CSV table of C-alpha atoms in Angstrom, one decimal:
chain,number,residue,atom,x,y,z
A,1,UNK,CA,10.0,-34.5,109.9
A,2,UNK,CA,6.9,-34.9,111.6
A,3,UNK,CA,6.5,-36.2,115.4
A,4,UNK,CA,3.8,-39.2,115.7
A,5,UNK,CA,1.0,-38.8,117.7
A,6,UNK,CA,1.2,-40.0,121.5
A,7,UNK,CA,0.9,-44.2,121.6
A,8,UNK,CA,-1.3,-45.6,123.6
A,9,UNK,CA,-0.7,-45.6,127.3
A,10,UNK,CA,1.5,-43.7,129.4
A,11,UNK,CA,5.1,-43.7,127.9
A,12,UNK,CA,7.9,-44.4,130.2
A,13,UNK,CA,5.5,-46.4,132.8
A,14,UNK,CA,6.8,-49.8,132.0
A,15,UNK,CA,4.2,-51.0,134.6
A,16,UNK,CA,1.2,-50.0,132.5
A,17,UNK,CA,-1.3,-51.8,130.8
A,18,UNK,CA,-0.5,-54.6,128.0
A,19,UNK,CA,-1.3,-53.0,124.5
A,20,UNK,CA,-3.8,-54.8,122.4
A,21,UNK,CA,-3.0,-56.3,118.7
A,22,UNK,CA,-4.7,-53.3,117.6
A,23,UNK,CA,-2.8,-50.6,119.8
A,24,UNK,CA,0.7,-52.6,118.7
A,25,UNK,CA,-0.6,-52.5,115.1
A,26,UNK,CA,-1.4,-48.2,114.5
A,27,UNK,CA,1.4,-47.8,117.0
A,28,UNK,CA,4.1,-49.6,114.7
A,29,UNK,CA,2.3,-48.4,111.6
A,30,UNK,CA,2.7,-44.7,113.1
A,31,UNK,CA,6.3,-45.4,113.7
A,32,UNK,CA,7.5,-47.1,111.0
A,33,UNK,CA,6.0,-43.8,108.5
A,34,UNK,CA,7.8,-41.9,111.0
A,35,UNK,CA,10.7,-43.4,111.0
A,36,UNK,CA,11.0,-43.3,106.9
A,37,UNK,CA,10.6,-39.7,107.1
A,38,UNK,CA,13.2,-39.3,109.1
A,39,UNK,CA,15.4,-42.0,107.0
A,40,UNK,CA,14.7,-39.6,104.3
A,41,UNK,CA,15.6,-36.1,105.7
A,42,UNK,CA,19.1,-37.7,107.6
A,43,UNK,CA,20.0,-38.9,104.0
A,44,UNK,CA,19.3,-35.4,102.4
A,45,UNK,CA,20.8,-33.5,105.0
A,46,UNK,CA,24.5,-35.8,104.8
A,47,UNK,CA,23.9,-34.8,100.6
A,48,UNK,CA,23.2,-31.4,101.4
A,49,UNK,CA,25.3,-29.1,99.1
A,50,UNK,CA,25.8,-26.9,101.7
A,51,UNK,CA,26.9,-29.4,104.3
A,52,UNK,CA,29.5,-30.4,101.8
A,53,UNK,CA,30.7,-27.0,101.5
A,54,UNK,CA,30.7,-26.1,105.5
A,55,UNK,CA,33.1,-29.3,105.4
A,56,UNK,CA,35.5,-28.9,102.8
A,57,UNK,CA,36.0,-24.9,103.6
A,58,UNK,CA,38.4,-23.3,106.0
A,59,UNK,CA,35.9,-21.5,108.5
A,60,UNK,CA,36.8,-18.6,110.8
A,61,UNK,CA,34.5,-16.7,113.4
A,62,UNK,CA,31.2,-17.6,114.5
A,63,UNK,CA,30.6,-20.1,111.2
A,64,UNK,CA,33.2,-22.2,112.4
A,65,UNK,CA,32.0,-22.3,116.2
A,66,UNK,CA,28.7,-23.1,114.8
A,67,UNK,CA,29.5,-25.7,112.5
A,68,UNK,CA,31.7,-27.8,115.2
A,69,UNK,CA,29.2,-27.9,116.9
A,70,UNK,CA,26.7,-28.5,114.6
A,71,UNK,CA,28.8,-31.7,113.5
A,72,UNK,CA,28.9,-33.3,116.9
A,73,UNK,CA,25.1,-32.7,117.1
A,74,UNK,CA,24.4,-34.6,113.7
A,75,UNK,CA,26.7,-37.6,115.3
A,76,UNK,CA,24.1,-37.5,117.6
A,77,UNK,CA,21.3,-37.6,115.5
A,78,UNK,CA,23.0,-40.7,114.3
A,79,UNK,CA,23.2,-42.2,117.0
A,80,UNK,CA,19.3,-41.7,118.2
A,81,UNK,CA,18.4,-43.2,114.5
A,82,UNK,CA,20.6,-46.0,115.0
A,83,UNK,CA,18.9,-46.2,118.3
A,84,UNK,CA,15.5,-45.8,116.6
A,85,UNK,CA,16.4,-48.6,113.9
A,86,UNK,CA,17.4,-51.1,116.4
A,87,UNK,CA,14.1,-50.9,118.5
A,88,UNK,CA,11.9,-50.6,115.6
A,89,UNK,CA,13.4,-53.6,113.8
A,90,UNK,CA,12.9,-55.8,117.7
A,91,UNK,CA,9.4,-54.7,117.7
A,92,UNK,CA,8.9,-55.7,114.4
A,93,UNK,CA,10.2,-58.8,114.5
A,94,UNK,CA,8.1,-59.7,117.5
A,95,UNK,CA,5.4,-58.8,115.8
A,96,UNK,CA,5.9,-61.4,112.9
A,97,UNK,CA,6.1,-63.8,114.9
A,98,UNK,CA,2.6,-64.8,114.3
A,99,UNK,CA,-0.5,-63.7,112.6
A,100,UNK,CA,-2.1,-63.7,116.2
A,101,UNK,CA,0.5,-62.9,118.9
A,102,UNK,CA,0.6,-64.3,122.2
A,103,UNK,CA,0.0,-62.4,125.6
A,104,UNK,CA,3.9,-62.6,126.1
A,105,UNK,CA,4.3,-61.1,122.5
A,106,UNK,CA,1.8,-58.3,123.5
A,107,UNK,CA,3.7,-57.6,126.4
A,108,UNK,CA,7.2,-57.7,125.1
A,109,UNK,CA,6.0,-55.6,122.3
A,110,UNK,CA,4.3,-53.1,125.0
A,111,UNK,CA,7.7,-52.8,126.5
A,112,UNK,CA,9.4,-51.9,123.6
A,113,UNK,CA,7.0,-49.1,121.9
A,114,UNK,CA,6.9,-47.8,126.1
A,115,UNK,CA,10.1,-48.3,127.9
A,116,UNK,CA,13.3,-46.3,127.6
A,117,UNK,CA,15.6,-46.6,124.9
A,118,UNK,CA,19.3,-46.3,126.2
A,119,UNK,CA,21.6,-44.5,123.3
A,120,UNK,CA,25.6,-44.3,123.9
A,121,UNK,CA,26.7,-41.5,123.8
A,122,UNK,CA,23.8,-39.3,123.0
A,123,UNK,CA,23.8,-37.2,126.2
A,124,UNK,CA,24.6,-34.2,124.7
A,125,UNK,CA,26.4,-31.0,123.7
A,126,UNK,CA,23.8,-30.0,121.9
A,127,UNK,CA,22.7,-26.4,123.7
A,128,UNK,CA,21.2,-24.2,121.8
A,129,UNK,CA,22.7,-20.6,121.0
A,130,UNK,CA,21.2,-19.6,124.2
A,131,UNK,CA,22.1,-22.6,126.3
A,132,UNK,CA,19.1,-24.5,126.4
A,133,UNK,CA,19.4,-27.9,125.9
A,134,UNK,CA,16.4,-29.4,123.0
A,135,UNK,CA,14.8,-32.3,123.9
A,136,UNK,CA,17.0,-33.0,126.7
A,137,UNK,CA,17.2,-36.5,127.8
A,138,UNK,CA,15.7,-37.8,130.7
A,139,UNK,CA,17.6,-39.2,133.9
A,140,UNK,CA,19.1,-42.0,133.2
A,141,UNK,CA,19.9,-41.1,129.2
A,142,UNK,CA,16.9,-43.3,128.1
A,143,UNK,CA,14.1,-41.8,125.7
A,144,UNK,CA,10.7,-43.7,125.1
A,145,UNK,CA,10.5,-43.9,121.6
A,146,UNK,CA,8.3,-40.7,121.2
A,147,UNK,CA,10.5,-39.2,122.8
A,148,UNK,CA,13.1,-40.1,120.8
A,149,UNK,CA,12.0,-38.8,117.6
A,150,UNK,CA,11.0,-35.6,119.3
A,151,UNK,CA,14.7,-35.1,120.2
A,152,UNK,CA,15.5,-36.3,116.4
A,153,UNK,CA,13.6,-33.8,115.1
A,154,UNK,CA,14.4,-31.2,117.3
A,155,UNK,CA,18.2,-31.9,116.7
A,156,UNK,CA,17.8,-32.4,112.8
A,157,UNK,CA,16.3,-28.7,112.9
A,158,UNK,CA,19.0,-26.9,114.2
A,159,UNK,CA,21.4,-28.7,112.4
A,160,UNK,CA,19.9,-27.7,109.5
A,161,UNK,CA,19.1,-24.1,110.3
A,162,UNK,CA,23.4,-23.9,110.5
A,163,UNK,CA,23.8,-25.6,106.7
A,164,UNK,CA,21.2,-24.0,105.1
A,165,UNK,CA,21.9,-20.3,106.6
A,166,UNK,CA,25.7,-21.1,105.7
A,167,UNK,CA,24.2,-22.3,102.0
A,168,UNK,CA,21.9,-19.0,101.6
A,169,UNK,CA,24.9,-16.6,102.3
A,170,UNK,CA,27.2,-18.8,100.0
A,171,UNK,CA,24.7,-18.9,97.2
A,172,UNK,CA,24.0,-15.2,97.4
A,173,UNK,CA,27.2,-12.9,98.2
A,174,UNK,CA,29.7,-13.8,96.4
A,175,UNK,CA,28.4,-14.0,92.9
A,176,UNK,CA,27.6,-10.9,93.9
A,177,UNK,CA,30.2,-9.8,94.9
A,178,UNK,CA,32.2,-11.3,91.9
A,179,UNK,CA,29.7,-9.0,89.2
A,180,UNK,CA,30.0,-6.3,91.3
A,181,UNK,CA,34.3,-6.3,91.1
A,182,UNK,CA,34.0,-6.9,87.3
A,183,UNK,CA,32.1,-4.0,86.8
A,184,UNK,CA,34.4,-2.2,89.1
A,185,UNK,CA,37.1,-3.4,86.5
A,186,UNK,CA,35.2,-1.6,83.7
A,187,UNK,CA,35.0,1.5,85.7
A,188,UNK,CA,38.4,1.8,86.6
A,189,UNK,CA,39.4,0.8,82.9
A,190,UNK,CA,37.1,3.9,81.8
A,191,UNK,CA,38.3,6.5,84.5
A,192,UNK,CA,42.0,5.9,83.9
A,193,UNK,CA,41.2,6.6,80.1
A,194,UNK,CA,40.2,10.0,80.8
A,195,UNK,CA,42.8,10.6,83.7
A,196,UNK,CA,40.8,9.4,87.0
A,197,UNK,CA,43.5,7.4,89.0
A,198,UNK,CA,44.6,7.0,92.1
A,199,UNK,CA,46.3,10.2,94.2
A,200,UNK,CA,45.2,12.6,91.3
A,201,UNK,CA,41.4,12.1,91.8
A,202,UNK,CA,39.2,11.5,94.6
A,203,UNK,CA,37.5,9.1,92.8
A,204,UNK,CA,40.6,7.4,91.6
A,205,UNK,CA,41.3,7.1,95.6
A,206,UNK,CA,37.4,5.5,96.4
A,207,UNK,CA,38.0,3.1,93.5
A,208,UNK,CA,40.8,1.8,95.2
A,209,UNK,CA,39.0,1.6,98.7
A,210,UNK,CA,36.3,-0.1,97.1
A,211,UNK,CA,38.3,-2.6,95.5
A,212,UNK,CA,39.7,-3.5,99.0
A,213,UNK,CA,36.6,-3.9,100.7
A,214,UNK,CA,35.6,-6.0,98.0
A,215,UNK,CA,38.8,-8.2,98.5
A,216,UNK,CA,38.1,-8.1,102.4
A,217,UNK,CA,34.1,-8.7,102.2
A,218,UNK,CA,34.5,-11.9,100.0
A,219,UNK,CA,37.2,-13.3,101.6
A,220,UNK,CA,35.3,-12.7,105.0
A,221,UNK,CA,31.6,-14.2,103.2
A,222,UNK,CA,33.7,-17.2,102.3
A,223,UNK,CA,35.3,-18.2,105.8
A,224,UNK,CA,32.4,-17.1,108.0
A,225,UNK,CA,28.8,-17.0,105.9
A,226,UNK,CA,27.0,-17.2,109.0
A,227,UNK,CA,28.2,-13.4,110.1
A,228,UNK,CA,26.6,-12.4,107.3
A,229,UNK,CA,23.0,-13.7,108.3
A,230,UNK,CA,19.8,-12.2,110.2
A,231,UNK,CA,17.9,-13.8,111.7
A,232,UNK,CA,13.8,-13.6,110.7
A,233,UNK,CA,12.8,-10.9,112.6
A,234,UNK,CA,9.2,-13.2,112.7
A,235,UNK,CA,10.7,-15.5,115.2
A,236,UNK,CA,10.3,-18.7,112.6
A,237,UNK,CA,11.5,-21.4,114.1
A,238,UNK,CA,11.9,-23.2,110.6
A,239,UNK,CA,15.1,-23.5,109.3
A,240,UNK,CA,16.8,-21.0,107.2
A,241,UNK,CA,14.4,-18.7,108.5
A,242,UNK,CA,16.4,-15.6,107.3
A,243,UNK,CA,18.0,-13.6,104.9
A,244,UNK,CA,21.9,-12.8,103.8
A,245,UNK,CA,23.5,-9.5,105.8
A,246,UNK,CA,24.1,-7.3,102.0
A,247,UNK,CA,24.8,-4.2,104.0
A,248,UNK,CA,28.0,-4.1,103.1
A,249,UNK,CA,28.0,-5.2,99.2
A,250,UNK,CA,25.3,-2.6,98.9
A,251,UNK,CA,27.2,0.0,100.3
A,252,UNK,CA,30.2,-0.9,97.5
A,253,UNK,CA,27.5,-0.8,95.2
A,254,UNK,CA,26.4,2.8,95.9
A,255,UNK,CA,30.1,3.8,96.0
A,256,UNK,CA,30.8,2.6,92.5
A,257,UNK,CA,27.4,3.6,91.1
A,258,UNK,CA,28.7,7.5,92.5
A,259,UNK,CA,32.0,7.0,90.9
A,260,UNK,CA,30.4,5.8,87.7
A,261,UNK,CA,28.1,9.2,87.4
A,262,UNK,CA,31.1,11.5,87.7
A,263,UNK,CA,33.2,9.5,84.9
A,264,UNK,CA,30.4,9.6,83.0
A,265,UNK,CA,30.4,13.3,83.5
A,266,UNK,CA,34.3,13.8,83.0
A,267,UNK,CA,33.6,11.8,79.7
A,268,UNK,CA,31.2,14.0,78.6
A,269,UNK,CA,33.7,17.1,79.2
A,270,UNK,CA,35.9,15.1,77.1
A,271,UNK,CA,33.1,15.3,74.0
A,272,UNK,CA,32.2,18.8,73.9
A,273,UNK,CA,35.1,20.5,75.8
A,274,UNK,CA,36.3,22.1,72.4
A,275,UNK,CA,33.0,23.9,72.2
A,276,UNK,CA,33.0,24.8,75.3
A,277,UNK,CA,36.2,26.6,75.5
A,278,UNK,CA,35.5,28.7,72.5
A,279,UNK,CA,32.1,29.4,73.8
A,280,UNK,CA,34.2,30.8,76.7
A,281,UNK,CA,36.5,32.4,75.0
A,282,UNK,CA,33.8,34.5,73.3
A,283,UNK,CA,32.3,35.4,76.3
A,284,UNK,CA,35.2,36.8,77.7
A,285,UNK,CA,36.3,38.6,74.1
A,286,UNK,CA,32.8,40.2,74.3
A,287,UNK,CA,33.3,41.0,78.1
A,288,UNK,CA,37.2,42.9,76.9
A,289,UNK,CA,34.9,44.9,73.9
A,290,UNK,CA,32.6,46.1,75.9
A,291,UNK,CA,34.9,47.0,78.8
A,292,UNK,CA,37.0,48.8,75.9
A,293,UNK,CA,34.3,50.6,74.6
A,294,UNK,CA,33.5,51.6,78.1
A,295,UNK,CA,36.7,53.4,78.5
A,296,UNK,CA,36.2,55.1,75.2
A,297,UNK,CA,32.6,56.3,76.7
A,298,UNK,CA,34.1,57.0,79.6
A,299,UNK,CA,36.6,59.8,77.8
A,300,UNK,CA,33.9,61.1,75.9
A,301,UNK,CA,31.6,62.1,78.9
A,302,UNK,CA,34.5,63.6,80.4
A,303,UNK,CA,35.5,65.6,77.4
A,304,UNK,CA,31.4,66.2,76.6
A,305,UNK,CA,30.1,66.3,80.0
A,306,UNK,CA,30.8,69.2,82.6
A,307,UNK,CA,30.8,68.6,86.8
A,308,UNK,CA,29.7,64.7,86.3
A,309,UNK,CA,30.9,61.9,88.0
A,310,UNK,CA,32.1,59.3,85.9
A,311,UNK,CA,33.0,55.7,87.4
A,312,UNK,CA,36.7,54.0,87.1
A,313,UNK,CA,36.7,51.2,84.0
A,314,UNK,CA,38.7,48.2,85.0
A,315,UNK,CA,40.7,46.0,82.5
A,316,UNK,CA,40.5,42.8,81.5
A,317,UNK,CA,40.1,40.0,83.7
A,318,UNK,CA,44.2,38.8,84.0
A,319,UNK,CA,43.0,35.9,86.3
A,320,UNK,CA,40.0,34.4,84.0
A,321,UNK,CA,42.5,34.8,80.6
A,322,UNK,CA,45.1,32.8,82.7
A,323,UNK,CA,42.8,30.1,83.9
A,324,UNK,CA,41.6,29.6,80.0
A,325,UNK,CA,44.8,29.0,79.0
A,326,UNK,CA,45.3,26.6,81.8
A,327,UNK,CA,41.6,24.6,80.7
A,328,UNK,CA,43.1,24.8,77.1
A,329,UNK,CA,46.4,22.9,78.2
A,330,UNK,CA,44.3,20.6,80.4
A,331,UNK,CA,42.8,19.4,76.9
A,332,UNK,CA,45.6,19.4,75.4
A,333,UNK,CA,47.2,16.8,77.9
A,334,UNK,CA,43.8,15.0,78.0
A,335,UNK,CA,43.5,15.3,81.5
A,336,UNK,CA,40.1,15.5,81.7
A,337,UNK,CA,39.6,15.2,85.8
A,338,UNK,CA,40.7,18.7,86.0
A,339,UNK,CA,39.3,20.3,83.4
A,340,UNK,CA,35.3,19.6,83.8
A,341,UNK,CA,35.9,21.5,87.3
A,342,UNK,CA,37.8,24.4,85.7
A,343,UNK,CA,35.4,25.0,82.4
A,344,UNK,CA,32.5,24.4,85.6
A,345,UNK,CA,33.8,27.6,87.5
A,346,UNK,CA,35.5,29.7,84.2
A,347,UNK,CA,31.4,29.5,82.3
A,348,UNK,CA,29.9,30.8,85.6
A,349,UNK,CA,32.4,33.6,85.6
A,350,UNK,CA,32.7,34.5,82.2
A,351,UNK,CA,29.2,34.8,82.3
A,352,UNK,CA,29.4,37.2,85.6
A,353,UNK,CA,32.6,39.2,83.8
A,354,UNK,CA,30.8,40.0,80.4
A,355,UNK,CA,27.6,41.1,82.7
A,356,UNK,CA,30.1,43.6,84.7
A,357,UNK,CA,31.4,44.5,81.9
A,358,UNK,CA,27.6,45.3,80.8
A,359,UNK,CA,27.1,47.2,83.6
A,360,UNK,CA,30.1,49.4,83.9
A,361,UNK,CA,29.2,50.7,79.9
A,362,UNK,CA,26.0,51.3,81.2
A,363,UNK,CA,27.1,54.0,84.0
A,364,UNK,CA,29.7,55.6,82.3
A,365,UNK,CA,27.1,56.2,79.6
A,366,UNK,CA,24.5,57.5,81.9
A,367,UNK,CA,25.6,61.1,81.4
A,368,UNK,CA,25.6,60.7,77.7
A,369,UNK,CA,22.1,59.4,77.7
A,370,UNK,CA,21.0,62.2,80.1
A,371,UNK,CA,21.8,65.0,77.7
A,372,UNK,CA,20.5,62.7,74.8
A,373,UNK,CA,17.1,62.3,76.4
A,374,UNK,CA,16.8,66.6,77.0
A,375,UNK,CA,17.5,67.3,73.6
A,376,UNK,CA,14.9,64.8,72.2
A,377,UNK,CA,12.3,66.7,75.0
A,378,UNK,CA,13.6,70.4,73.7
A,379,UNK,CA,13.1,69.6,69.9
A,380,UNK,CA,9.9,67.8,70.5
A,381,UNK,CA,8.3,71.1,72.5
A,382,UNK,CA,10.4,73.2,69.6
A,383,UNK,CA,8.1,70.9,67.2
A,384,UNK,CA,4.4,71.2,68.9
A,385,UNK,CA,5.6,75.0,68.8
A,386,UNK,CA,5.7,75.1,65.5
A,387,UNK,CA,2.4,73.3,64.5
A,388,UNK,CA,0.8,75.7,66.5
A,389,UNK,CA,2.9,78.8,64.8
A,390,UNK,CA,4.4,80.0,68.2
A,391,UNK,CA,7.8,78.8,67.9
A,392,UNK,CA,8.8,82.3,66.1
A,393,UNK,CA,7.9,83.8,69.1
A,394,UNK,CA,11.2,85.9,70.7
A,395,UNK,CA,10.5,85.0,73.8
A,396,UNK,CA,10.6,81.2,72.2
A,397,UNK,CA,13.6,81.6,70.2
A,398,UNK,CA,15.7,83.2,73.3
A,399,UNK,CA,14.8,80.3,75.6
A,400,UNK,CA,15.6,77.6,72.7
A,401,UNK,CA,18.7,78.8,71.4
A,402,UNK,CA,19.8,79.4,75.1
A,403,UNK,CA,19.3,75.4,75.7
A,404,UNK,CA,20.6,74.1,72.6
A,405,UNK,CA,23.8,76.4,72.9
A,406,UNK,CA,24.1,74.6,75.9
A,407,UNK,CA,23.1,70.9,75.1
A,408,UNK,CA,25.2,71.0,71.5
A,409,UNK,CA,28.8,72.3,73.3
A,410,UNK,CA,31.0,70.7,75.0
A,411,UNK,CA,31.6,69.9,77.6
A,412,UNK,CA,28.3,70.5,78.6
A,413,UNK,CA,26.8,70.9,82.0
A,414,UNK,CA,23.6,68.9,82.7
A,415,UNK,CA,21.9,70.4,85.6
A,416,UNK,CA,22.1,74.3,83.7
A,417,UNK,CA,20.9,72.5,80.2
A,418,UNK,CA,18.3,70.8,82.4
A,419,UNK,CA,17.4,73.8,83.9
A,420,UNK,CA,17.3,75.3,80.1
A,421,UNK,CA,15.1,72.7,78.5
A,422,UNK,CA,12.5,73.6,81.6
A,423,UNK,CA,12.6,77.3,81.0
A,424,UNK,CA,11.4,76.7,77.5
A,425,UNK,CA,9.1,74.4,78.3
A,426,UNK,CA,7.5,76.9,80.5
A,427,UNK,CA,7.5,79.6,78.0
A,428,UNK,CA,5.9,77.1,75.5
A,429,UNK,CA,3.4,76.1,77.6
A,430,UNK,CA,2.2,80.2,78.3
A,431,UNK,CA,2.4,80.3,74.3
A,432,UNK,CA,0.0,77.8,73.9
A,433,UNK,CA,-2.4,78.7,76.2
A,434,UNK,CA,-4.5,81.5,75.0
A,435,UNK,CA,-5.2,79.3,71.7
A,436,UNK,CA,-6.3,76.5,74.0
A,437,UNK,CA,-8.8,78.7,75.6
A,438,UNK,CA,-9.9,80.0,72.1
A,439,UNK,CA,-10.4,76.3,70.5
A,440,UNK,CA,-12.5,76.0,73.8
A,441,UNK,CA,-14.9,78.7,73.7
A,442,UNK,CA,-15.9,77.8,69.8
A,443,UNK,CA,-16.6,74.7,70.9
């Protein structure tokens, strides 16, 4: 609703100068446009869905302050259009009194469109939320007529501002809130299928918190909308300038969106979780080979290998066997909540067993692939002896059949056979020599 431009003269000086039959005529013209629009928006605002709805609902809180309030300020705006009719229609009749009015017509019509308009009961309990009166009335509880439909307006604002705000957060939240609890439905249908309830999961335990705040949030968005609204953060002044608090809906939301990941994840335990545990069981069966194969190793270096130091060879994993056989009865009982955590840990430390396992083989055979390694290096220097025809030489044979006495009996000692293999190579080495020289000085 619009406020008319100021009327000619100085309103609320009854003791002013007459208006013309030009002045009366845009005056009343101004006013009676005026006067329509507000007609108009009064009758919306009584058919306003969301007035209907802040009438026929049980409000708690700061909605239902609000709205009392609210109520007594739209009897007041009642009242000032009533007040507004009445002088508008008085003026108007003067008026068509005649095609030309009189000087007493002009006058009585200059008193109406100036002077103060008294309205019952309009004096007013209409503060704003900080206690400012809007569009107070003057002394006396007479308004011109400008004045008048400044208040109006003013009034019919904040009224409105309360019903559509209420309207906004009704319209919003709980449809909302109603999707959001039927897809909480589905989720909790799905977890309890695979074994995620209440006091055996965690997740069982936030479905049923986010239930109840769902229960408590739409209960609370029904009685007292208007604690779920901010403000424009602008400063609009125009009504409804706002939007609908969702904090707390989209914190629900998160929650079951987190809940929905980690069913999806026990579901997919539930799919491949045969695979899974024989994969595991073949990484621990390879883990017990070559652990038992390590302890075979590990009695051949001690029976092969003299003054060496040969690690301990655990058994078997007891704890990881135990906690397969518990993953294989948690499938077996379906409950699939505890198993994804337990097939989780057992793969990580399978894998970690089997590469112990690895390892241990590996040092107990380190003796074993010592002595290996020396008697490929003494038949490889017995072989570049022989293509230069010095391996028959004594000195040769001695050293040679002193290291592979020692490198072919058991139990054999490293550092002496070491020692051994050296000692030829030497001796090989002084062999070859003087036919290095030779093949240099033909050159």
């Amino acid at each position: 609703m619009g406020v008319p431009g100021p009327f000619p003269g100085s309103p609320g000086r009854p003791d002013g100068p007459v208006l013309g039959q030009e002045e009366v005529d845009r005056a009343l013209a101004r006013l009676g446009a005026e006067y329509e629009a507000i007609e108009t928006s009064l009758l919306a605002l009584q058919d306003h869905a969301g007035r209907r709805l802040l009438e026929g609902a049980e409000l708690a809180g700061t909605t239902k302050e609000r709205w009392t309030a609210t109520e007594r300020t739209i009897t007041v705006l009642w009242s000032l259009f009533d007040a507004c009719t009445a002088t508008l229609r008085s003026a108007r009749d003067v008026r068509a009194r005649r095609r030309w009015p009189s000087p007493e017509d002009l006058a009585e019509l200059t008193g109406l469109l100036r002077d103060g308009v008294a309205v019952p009961g309009a004096a007013p309990e209409d503060a704003g939320e900080d206690g400012a009166q809007s569009g107070a009335a003057p002394e006396g509880g007479r308004y011109t007529l400008e004045e008048l439909v400044e208040r109006i307006n003013g009034l019919y604002a904040r009224s409105l501002d309360v019903i559509v705000a209420a309207d906004a957060v009704w319209s919003a939240l709980p449809a909302r809130i109603d999707l959001l609890s039927a897809e909480l439905q589905r989720t909790r249908s799905l977890a309890h299928s695979v074994g995620v309830r209440p006091g055996e999961h965690p997740a069982g335990d936030d479905l049923e918190r986010i239930t109840e705040e769902l229960v408590r949030l739409r209960a609370q968005v029904i009685a007292d909308p208007l604690a779920f609204w901010v403000s424009s953060s602008t400063g609009s002044s125009a009504p409804g300038g706002g939007r609908p608090d969702t904090g707390r809906y989209d914190r629900a939301a998160r929650a079951l969106e987190e809940i929905r990941r980690e069913v999806a994840a026990v579901l997919d335990v539930r799919q491949d979780a045969e695979q899974r545990l024989m994969q595991l069981r073949d990484v621990l069966s390879r883990a017990d080979r070559t652990l038992t194969e390590a302890r075979q190793a590990r009695g051949e270096v001690l029976a092969k290998i003299a003054a060496s130091e040969v690690p301990a060879v655990s058994g078997p994993s007891t704890a990881l066997h135990e906690q397969l056989a518990t993953a294989a009865e948690y499938r077996r009982r379906a409950q699939w909540h505890r198993l994804s955590p337990l097939l989780d840990s057992l793969e990580e430390r399978a894998e970690d067993e089997l590469q112990r396992a690895r390892e241990s083989l590996t040092a107990v055979t380190a003796p074993l692939a010592v002595r290996a390694e020396l008697r490929g290096r003494l038949d490889a220097y017995r072989a570049k002896a022989a293509r230069h025809a010095v391996a028959d030489d004594p000195l040769l044979v001695e050293r040679y059949d002193a290291a592979r006495r020692m490198l072919w009996s058991a139990p054999c000692d490293l550092r002496a056979a070491e020692h051994a293999v050296w000692r030829y190579q030497q001796a090989a080495a002084e062999a070859l020599a003087p036919q290095q020289l030779e093949g240099r000085g033909e050159r």
